[in-house]
Amino acid sequence: MNFKGRDVISIKDFSREEILHVLDVAERMLPIAEGKEKSDLLHGYIMASLFFEPSTRTRLSFEAAMKRLGGNVIGFARPGTTSLKKGETMADTIRTAESYCDVIVMRHPQEGSARLAADFASVPIINGGDGAGHHPTQCLLDLFTIKREKGKIEGNSVALIGDLKYGRTVHSLAYALALFGIDMKFISPPELQMPKEVVEECREMGVEINIENSLDDIGDMDVLYVTRIQKERFPDPEEYSRVAGSYRIDRKLLEKAKKDVTIMHPLPRVDEISPELDSTPNAAYFRQTFNGVPVRMALLALVLGVVE
Amino acid sequence: MKELRVQPIKDGTVIDHIPPGNALKVLHILGMERNLPESVISIAINVKGKRGKKDIVKIENRELDTQEVNKIALIAPNATINIIRNYEVVEKHRVKVPDELVGIVKCGNPNCISNGREPVESRFIVKSREPLRIKCYYCEREPEDISSQII
C-alpha cells in the first residue's frame, strides 16, 4: 500500500483496507506519541500548518505529531497575520506555502477548500476541516479510538447523538462506520436530524439505521458518540436549554447503558456530557483527543513516504 | 416542406428537438452570447414537430464540436445535433451529458470555495445521467434544480 504523495481530503478517498492500514501504523506510533520513545523519522521534513480558521485540538495535535517525529513546523493559526488580509487568494497562499514545506495541513471555513488546495499544490494536502465539509483525520482518530477501546471496529453498535445536521464529524463518521458494516442509531432533536443523503448512503451500504429523538433506548449500544448542540442553531434560548438538556449524558443515563459502554465526543463539549462522568472508565473522550496524535503521526509518515 | 419558416442551411449545424422555449438558453450555454460568431444563427421557437412543440437552432457555416454541444444536454436531453454539408445531413447524433461540467453550472452553496475569489471555474461531476444528478467537485453538494443554476 503506497500513500506517498497522497492528499487526505475526505474519508471517502480511503478504502476499508487503507483505513485499517493507517490505524495499524498509528498503533506502532503510540510509544512515540506518549513520549516514551524518541524518534527522528521525519527529521529534515517541514510541515506547513495553515489554519485559516481557529482550532485547538487539530492544530496542536498535528504540530505535536510532526515534532514528536523529529520534523519541523511552520505556519499560521490566524489568517489575519498573513497576506490573505491584503486580498491574496487561498490558491496563492497555498502555492507560496508549498515552496517552503513538504506537506501542508490546513483548515479553512469554506467547503471544498482542501480539494481546491490539492489541485494547486504539488506537496500532499491534509484536510484539517473545510467548513461543514470533511474532517477525515477526526474520522480516522474516532475509528482508532473505537478500535482501541473495544478491541475491534466491527461488531459494535454505535449511537451518534446531538447535532447530526451541522456536525461535520458525524457525517464522515457515519459513512466510515457503514464501511465497517456497523449498525447505527442517529439520535437528535427533530430539527437537527442527520441529512437524508447520509442516511440513504449508509442504508445503501447495507447497514441498519434507526432514527430516534430520545436517549430512552440506548441500552444495547456499545458506543455513544456525542456531539455539541450549538446555541446559535436555536433562535429562542429557552428552546435551546430545553433541547440541549434532553440530550445530556449523565450518571443517571449511564445506569441505563451497557456497563462497558464507551462514551466519545470530538470536543469541545459544553453541557452535553456531565463532568461527573469524566472519571468513569466509560469516558473515552480525553483518550480520543490523545489518539489524534498517533493517527496524525501515521498520516504524516505515510504521505511523506517515510513509512509504507 | 414542413419547416418553411426557417430555411434549410447549406453548411453548418442544426440543433433539433430542443424543449420548447429553451432555444435561447441553448445559445447561452454554448457561449454564443459572449462570443458572437460571424455566422448567421436562426432560431425557431415552438415549432410543431411529430412529438409536439420544439425549438430549433441553426448555425450556418460552423460545425459544432460534440464535446461543446454535449453541454446543452443539461436542458435539452433529447436534442439532436445535425451536421450539414451542402444541404445534406452528414452526421446526426443525440446529445450526451459529459462526465464533467466546467463553468456551466454555478454551485448553489454560498459557502462553497468555488463561489469565492479563487482562480477556478465551477466544476460538477455527473453522478448519473438518468435521472440527471450532478455534484459539485469542490463542496460535493447536489443542486436540486440544475437548470436554475446554469451560469
Coordinates of C-alpha atoms in Angstrom, one line a residue:
Chain A
M1 CA 0.0 0.0 0.0
N2 CA 1.6 3.2 -1.1
F3 CA 0.5 6.5 0.4
K4 CA 3.4 8.6 -0.7
G5 CA 2.4 12.0 -2.1
R6 CA -1.3 11.4 -1.5
D7 CA -3.7 14.0 -0.4
V8 CA -6.0 13.4 2.5
I9 CA -9.2 15.3 1.7
S10 CA -12.2 13.1 2.6
I11 CA -12.6 9.8 4.3
K12 CA -14.3 8.6 1.2
D13 CA -10.9 8.7 -0.6
F14 CA -10.0 5.6 1.6
S15 CA -10.9 2.0 1.2
R16 CA -11.6 -0.1 4.3
E17 CA -8.2 -1.8 3.9
E18 CA -6.4 1.6 3.6
I19 CA -8.1 2.9 6.8
L20 CA -7.1 -0.3 8.7
H21 CA -3.5 0.2 7.4
V22 CA -3.4 3.8 8.7
L23 CA -4.7 2.6 12.1
D24 CA -2.1 -0.1 12.2
V25 CA 0.7 2.4 11.6
A26 CA -0.9 4.7 14.3
E27 CA -0.7 1.8 16.7
R28 CA 3.0 1.5 16.1
M29 CA 3.4 5.2 16.7
L30 CA 1.8 5.0 20.2
P31 CA 5.0 4.8 22.3
I32 CA 6.4 7.8 20.4
A33 CA 3.1 9.8 20.8
E34 CA 3.2 9.1 24.5
G35 CA 6.8 10.4 24.7
K36 CA 8.1 7.0 25.9
E37 CA 10.3 6.6 22.8
K38 CA 12.1 9.2 20.8
S39 CA 12.0 9.3 17.0
D40 CA 13.7 11.2 14.2
L41 CA 11.6 9.6 11.5
L42 CA 10.6 12.9 9.9
H43 CA 13.9 14.7 10.7
G44 CA 14.6 17.3 7.9
Y45 CA 10.9 17.5 6.8
I46 CA 8.8 20.6 7.2
M47 CA 5.0 20.7 7.7
A48 CA 3.1 23.9 7.0
S49 CA 0.2 24.3 9.3
L50 CA -2.2 26.7 7.7
F51 CA -5.2 27.4 9.9
F52 CA -7.5 29.9 8.1
E53 CA -9.9 29.2 11.0
P54 CA -9.2 28.7 14.7
S55 CA -8.7 25.2 16.0
T56 CA -7.3 23.8 19.3
R57 CA -7.1 20.1 19.0
T58 CA -6.5 19.6 15.3
R59 CA -3.7 22.1 15.0
L60 CA -1.9 21.3 18.3
S61 CA -2.1 17.5 17.7
F62 CA -0.8 17.9 14.1
E63 CA 2.1 20.1 15.3
A64 CA 2.8 17.7 18.2
A65 CA 2.7 14.7 15.8
M66 CA 5.2 16.4 13.5
K67 CA 7.5 17.4 16.3
R68 CA 7.3 14.0 18.1
L69 CA 8.7 12.5 14.8
G70 CA 11.6 15.0 14.7
G71 CA 10.1 17.2 12.0
N72 CA 9.7 21.0 11.8
V73 CA 6.6 23.1 11.7
I74 CA 5.9 26.5 10.0
G75 CA 2.6 28.2 9.5
F76 CA -0.1 30.4 11.0
A77 CA -3.0 29.9 13.3
R78 CA -4.9 33.1 12.3
P79 CA -5.2 34.3 8.7
G80 CA -5.2 37.9 10.0
T81 CA -1.4 37.7 10.2
T82 CA -0.9 36.8 6.5
S83 CA -1.2 38.3 3.0
L84 CA -4.8 37.0 2.9
K85 CA -5.7 40.1 4.7
K86 CA -4.2 42.1 1.8
G87 CA -6.6 40.2 -0.5
E88 CA -4.4 37.3 -1.6
T89 CA -6.4 34.2 -2.7
M90 CA -6.1 30.9 -0.9
A91 CA -4.7 29.3 -4.0
D92 CA -1.8 31.8 -4.0
T93 CA -1.2 31.3 -0.3
I94 CA -1.0 27.5 -0.9
R95 CA 1.4 28.0 -3.8
T96 CA 3.6 30.1 -1.6
A97 CA 3.5 27.8 1.4
E98 CA 4.3 24.7 -0.7
S99 CA 7.6 26.2 -1.8
Y100 CA 8.7 26.2 1.8
C101 CA 7.5 22.7 3.0
D102 CA 7.0 19.0 2.3
V103 CA 3.4 18.7 3.4
I104 CA 0.5 21.1 4.2
V105 CA -2.1 20.7 6.9
M106 CA -4.9 23.1 6.5
R107 CA -8.3 24.2 8.0
H108 CA -10.5 26.6 6.1
P109 CA -14.0 27.9 6.7
Q110 CA -15.2 27.1 3.2
E111 CA -16.4 23.8 1.9
G112 CA -14.2 22.4 -0.9
S113 CA -11.2 24.5 0.1
A114 CA -9.0 21.4 0.7
R115 CA -9.9 19.9 -2.6
L116 CA -9.0 23.2 -4.4
A117 CA -5.7 23.5 -2.5
A118 CA -4.8 19.9 -3.5
D119 CA -5.3 20.9 -7.2
F120 CA -2.8 23.8 -6.8
A121 CA -0.2 22.1 -4.6
S122 CA 2.3 19.5 -5.6
V123 CA 3.0 18.6 -2.0
P124 CA 0.4 16.5 -0.1
I125 CA -2.5 18.4 1.4
I126 CA -4.1 17.0 4.6
N127 CA -7.5 18.4 5.3
G128 CA -8.0 19.5 8.9
G129 CA -11.6 20.6 8.3
D130 CA -13.2 22.5 5.4
G131 CA -16.3 24.4 6.6
A132 CA -19.2 22.0 7.0
G133 CA -17.4 19.6 4.6
H134 CA -14.9 16.9 5.6
H135 CA -12.6 16.3 8.6
P136 CA -11.0 13.0 7.6
T137 CA -8.3 12.9 10.3
Q138 CA -11.0 13.3 13.0
C139 CA -12.8 10.4 11.5
L140 CA -9.7 8.3 11.5
L141 CA -8.9 9.1 15.1
D142 CA -12.5 8.3 16.0
L143 CA -12.2 4.8 14.4
F144 CA -8.8 4.4 16.1
T145 CA -10.5 5.2 19.4
I146 CA -13.2 2.6 18.9
K147 CA -10.6 0.0 17.9
R148 CA -8.5 0.7 21.0
E149 CA -11.4 0.9 23.4
K150 CA -13.3 -2.1 22.0
G151 CA -10.5 -4.2 20.6
K152 CA -12.0 -4.0 17.1
I153 CA -14.3 -1.8 15.0
E154 CA -16.6 -4.4 13.5
G155 CA -19.4 -5.8 15.5
N156 CA -20.1 -2.8 17.7
S157 CA -23.3 -0.9 17.7
V158 CA -22.9 2.9 17.7
A159 CA -25.3 5.8 18.6
L160 CA -24.4 9.2 17.1
I161 CA -26.1 11.8 19.4
G162 CA -26.7 15.5 19.3
D163 CA -26.4 17.9 16.3
L164 CA -26.3 15.5 13.4
K165 CA -27.4 18.0 10.9
Y166 CA -24.5 20.5 11.1
G167 CA -21.9 18.5 13.0
R168 CA -19.2 17.9 10.3
T169 CA -17.6 15.0 12.1
V170 CA -20.7 12.8 12.3
H171 CA -21.3 12.8 8.5
S172 CA -17.9 11.4 7.7
L173 CA -18.0 9.0 10.7
A174 CA -21.4 7.6 9.7
Y175 CA -20.0 6.8 6.3
A176 CA -16.9 5.2 7.7
L177 CA -18.8 3.1 10.3
A178 CA -21.1 1.9 7.5
L179 CA -18.0 0.9 5.6
F180 CA -17.2 -1.4 8.5
G181 CA -20.8 -2.8 8.5
I182 CA -21.8 -1.1 11.8
D183 CA -25.5 -0.6 12.5
M184 CA -26.2 2.8 13.9
K185 CA -28.7 4.9 15.8
F186 CA -29.0 8.5 14.9
I187 CA -30.4 10.3 18.0
S188 CA -31.1 14.0 17.6
P189 CA -33.7 16.7 18.1
P190 CA -36.0 16.6 15.0
E191 CA -34.6 19.9 13.8
L192 CA -31.1 18.6 13.9
Q193 CA -31.5 15.3 12.2
M194 CA -28.9 13.6 10.1
P195 CA -29.2 14.8 6.5
K196 CA -31.3 12.5 4.3
E197 CA -28.4 11.8 1.9
V198 CA -26.2 10.5 4.7
V199 CA -28.9 8.2 6.0
E200 CA -29.6 6.9 2.4
E201 CA -26.0 6.3 1.7
C202 CA -25.5 4.3 4.9
R203 CA -28.6 2.2 4.1
E204 CA -27.3 1.6 0.6
M205 CA -24.1 0.3 2.1
G206 CA -26.2 -2.3 3.8
V207 CA -26.3 -1.3 7.5
E208 CA -29.3 -0.8 9.7
I209 CA -30.1 2.8 10.7
N210 CA -32.6 3.8 13.4
I211 CA -33.5 7.4 13.7
E212 CA -34.6 8.4 17.2
N213 CA -35.4 11.6 19.1
S214 CA -34.6 10.5 22.6
L215 CA -32.0 8.8 24.7
D216 CA -34.6 6.3 26.1
D217 CA -33.4 3.4 24.1
I218 CA -29.6 3.2 24.3
G219 CA -29.4 0.0 26.5
D220 CA -27.8 -2.1 23.7
M221 CA -25.3 0.4 22.4
D222 CA -21.6 -0.3 22.6
V223 CA -20.5 3.3 21.8
L224 CA -22.2 6.6 22.4
Y225 CA -20.7 9.3 20.2
V226 CA -21.9 12.6 21.5
T227 CA -21.7 16.0 19.7
R228 CA -22.4 19.5 20.8
I229 CA -25.7 21.1 20.2
Q230 CA -24.9 24.7 19.3
K231 CA -26.8 27.5 20.9
E232 CA -26.8 29.6 17.7
R233 CA -29.0 26.9 15.9
F234 CA -31.9 28.0 18.1
P235 CA -33.5 31.4 17.9
D236 CA -35.0 31.0 21.3
P237 CA -32.5 30.5 24.2
E238 CA -35.2 28.7 26.3
E239 CA -35.8 26.3 23.5
Y240 CA -32.1 25.6 23.3
S241 CA -31.9 24.9 27.0
R242 CA -34.8 22.5 26.8
V243 CA -33.5 20.6 23.8
A244 CA -29.8 20.5 24.9
G245 CA -30.9 19.3 28.4
S246 CA -32.8 16.3 27.0
Y247 CA -29.6 15.0 25.2
R248 CA -27.4 15.3 28.2
I249 CA -25.3 12.2 29.1
D250 CA -25.1 11.9 32.9
R251 CA -24.7 9.3 35.6
K252 CA -28.4 8.5 35.6
L253 CA -28.4 7.8 31.9
L254 CA -25.2 5.7 32.2
E255 CA -27.2 3.4 34.5
K256 CA -29.4 2.5 31.6
A257 CA -26.5 1.8 29.3
K258 CA -24.3 -1.3 28.9
K259 CA -21.8 -1.5 31.7
D260 CA -18.8 -1.2 29.3
V261 CA -20.3 1.4 27.0
T262 CA -17.7 3.8 25.5
I263 CA -18.6 7.5 25.6
M264 CA -16.9 9.6 22.9
H265 CA -17.0 13.3 21.9
P266 CA -14.9 15.2 19.4
L267 CA -14.8 18.1 21.9
P268 CA -15.2 20.9 22.7
R269 CA -18.1 20.0 24.9
V270 CA -20.4 22.4 26.7
D271 CA -23.1 20.7 28.7
E272 CA -23.8 17.5 26.8
I273 CA -21.7 15.3 28.9
S274 CA -21.8 15.8 32.7
P275 CA -18.2 16.3 34.1
E276 CA -19.2 13.7 36.8
L277 CA -18.6 11.1 34.1
D278 CA -15.0 12.2 33.4
S279 CA -13.5 9.8 36.0
T280 CA -15.5 6.8 34.9
P281 CA -13.8 4.2 32.7
N282 CA -16.6 4.7 30.1
A283 CA -15.4 8.3 29.4
A284 CA -13.1 7.9 26.4
Y285 CA -13.2 11.5 25.1
F286 CA -9.8 12.6 26.5
R287 CA -8.2 9.4 25.3
Q288 CA -9.8 10.1 22.0
T289 CA -8.2 13.6 22.0
F290 CA -4.8 12.0 22.6
N291 CA -5.4 9.5 19.8
G292 CA -5.3 12.4 17.4
V293 CA -1.5 12.4 17.8
P294 CA -0.6 8.8 16.8
V295 CA -3.2 8.9 13.9
R296 CA -1.8 12.2 12.6
M297 CA 1.8 10.9 13.0
A298 CA 0.8 7.9 10.9
L299 CA -0.7 10.0 8.2
L300 CA 2.3 12.4 8.0
A301 CA 4.8 9.5 7.8
L302 CA 2.7 7.7 5.2
V303 CA 2.1 10.7 2.9
L304 CA 5.7 11.7 3.1
G305 CA 6.6 8.2 2.1
V306 CA 8.8 7.5 5.1
V307 CA 6.6 4.6 6.2
E308 CA 4.8 2.3 3.8
Chain B
M1 CA -41.5 21.2 -47.0
K2 CA -42.6 21.4 -43.4
E3 CA -40.3 24.0 -42.0
L4 CA -41.0 26.9 -44.3
R5 CA -40.5 29.4 -41.5
V6 CA -36.8 28.6 -41.3
Q7 CA -34.9 28.0 -44.5
P8 CA -32.6 24.9 -44.8
I9 CA -29.0 25.8 -44.4
K10 CA -26.2 24.9 -46.8
D11 CA -23.5 24.2 -44.3
G12 CA -23.4 24.2 -40.5
T13 CA -25.1 22.7 -37.5
V14 CA -28.8 22.2 -36.8
I15 CA -29.7 21.5 -33.2
D16 CA -33.1 19.9 -33.2
H17 CA -35.6 18.7 -30.6
I18 CA -34.8 21.4 -28.0
P19 CA -37.7 21.6 -25.5
P20 CA -39.9 24.5 -26.4
G21 CA -38.8 27.8 -25.0
N22 CA -35.2 26.7 -24.4
A23 CA -33.5 27.8 -27.6
L24 CA -32.1 31.0 -26.2
K25 CA -30.8 29.1 -23.2
V26 CA -29.1 26.6 -25.5
L27 CA -27.3 29.5 -27.2
H28 CA -26.4 30.9 -23.9
I29 CA -24.8 27.6 -22.7
L30 CA -22.9 27.4 -26.0
G31 CA -21.5 30.8 -25.2
M32 CA -22.9 32.3 -28.4
E33 CA -23.9 35.4 -26.5
R34 CA -20.4 36.0 -25.2
N35 CA -18.5 35.1 -28.4
L36 CA -20.9 36.1 -31.1
P37 CA -19.9 34.1 -34.2
E38 CA -19.8 35.7 -37.5
S39 CA -22.1 33.1 -39.0
V40 CA -25.9 33.5 -39.2
I41 CA -27.9 31.9 -36.5
S42 CA -31.6 31.2 -37.0
I43 CA -33.8 30.4 -34.1
A44 CA -37.2 28.8 -34.3
I45 CA -39.3 28.6 -31.1
N46 CA -42.5 26.5 -30.6
V47 CA -42.2 24.7 -34.0
K48 CA -44.7 21.9 -34.4
G49 CA -43.0 18.5 -34.6
K50 CA -44.1 14.9 -34.6
R51 CA -43.9 14.8 -30.8
G52 CA -45.3 18.2 -30.0
K53 CA -43.7 21.6 -29.9
K54 CA -39.9 22.0 -30.0
D55 CA -37.3 24.6 -30.6
I56 CA -34.7 24.5 -33.4
V57 CA -31.4 26.4 -33.7
K58 CA -29.5 26.6 -37.0
I59 CA -25.9 27.8 -37.1
E60 CA -24.6 28.5 -40.5
N61 CA -21.0 27.7 -41.7
R62 CA -20.0 26.3 -38.4
E63 CA -19.7 22.7 -37.4
L64 CA -20.0 22.4 -33.6
D65 CA -17.8 20.0 -31.8
T66 CA -19.5 17.2 -30.0
Q67 CA -18.0 17.9 -26.6
E68 CA -19.0 21.5 -26.9
V69 CA -22.6 20.7 -27.8
N70 CA -23.0 18.0 -25.1
K71 CA -23.2 20.7 -22.6
I72 CA -26.7 21.5 -23.7
A73 CA -27.9 18.1 -22.6
L74 CA -28.5 19.7 -19.2
I75 CA -31.5 21.5 -20.5
A76 CA -32.2 19.6 -23.7
P77 CA -31.5 15.9 -23.0
N78 CA -33.3 14.7 -26.2
A79 CA -31.7 17.3 -28.6
T80 CA -30.1 16.0 -31.8
I81 CA -27.1 17.5 -33.5
N82 CA -27.1 17.5 -37.3
I83 CA -24.0 18.5 -39.2
I84 CA -25.0 19.8 -42.6
R85 CA -22.7 19.9 -45.7
N86 CA -24.1 21.1 -49.0
Y87 CA -27.7 20.7 -47.7
E88 CA -27.1 17.1 -46.7
V89 CA -27.1 15.8 -43.2
V90 CA -23.7 14.1 -43.0
E91 CA -23.7 13.4 -39.2
K92 CA -26.5 13.1 -36.8
H93 CA -26.4 12.2 -33.1
R94 CA -28.1 12.8 -29.8
V95 CA -26.5 14.9 -27.2
K96 CA -25.0 13.1 -24.2
V97 CA -24.3 14.7 -20.8
P98 CA -20.5 14.9 -20.4
D99 CA -18.7 13.3 -17.4
E100 CA -17.8 16.8 -16.1
L101 CA -19.4 20.2 -16.4
V102 CA -16.9 23.0 -16.1
G103 CA -18.0 26.6 -15.9
I104 CA -21.6 25.8 -16.8
V105 CA -23.5 25.4 -13.5
K106 CA -22.9 27.6 -10.5
C107 CA -22.7 25.9 -7.1
G108 CA -25.8 26.8 -5.0
N109 CA -23.8 26.6 -1.8
P110 CA -22.8 30.2 -0.9
N111 CA -20.0 28.8 1.3
C112 CA -18.5 26.7 -1.5
I113 CA -14.9 27.7 -2.3
S114 CA -15.9 27.8 -6.0
N115 CA -18.1 30.8 -5.2
G116 CA -15.3 32.8 -3.7
R117 CA -12.4 34.8 -5.3
E118 CA -10.3 31.7 -6.1
P119 CA -9.0 31.4 -9.7
V120 CA -11.2 28.4 -10.6
E121 CA -14.3 27.8 -12.6
S122 CA -17.3 26.0 -11.2
R123 CA -16.9 22.2 -11.7
F124 CA -19.5 19.5 -11.4
I125 CA -19.1 15.7 -11.7
V126 CA -22.0 13.8 -13.3
K127 CA -23.2 11.1 -10.9
S128 CA -26.0 9.7 -13.0
R129 CA -27.5 10.6 -16.4
E130 CA -31.0 9.1 -15.8
P131 CA -32.1 10.8 -13.8
L132 CA -29.6 13.6 -14.2
R133 CA -27.6 14.0 -10.9
I134 CA -24.6 16.1 -10.6
K135 CA -22.4 17.0 -7.6
C136 CA -20.0 19.9 -7.0
Y137 CA -16.4 18.8 -7.4
Y138 CA -15.5 21.1 -4.5
C139 CA -18.2 21.0 -1.8
E140 CA -19.9 17.8 -3.1
R141 CA -23.4 19.4 -2.9
E142 CA -26.0 18.3 -5.4
P143 CA -28.2 21.1 -6.8
E144 CA -31.9 20.4 -6.7
D145 CA -32.8 22.4 -9.7
I146 CA -29.9 22.3 -12.1
S147 CA -31.4 24.5 -14.8
S148 CA -31.9 27.4 -12.4
Q149 CA -28.1 27.3 -11.6
I150 CA -26.8 27.5 -15.1
I151 CA -24.4 30.3 -15.4

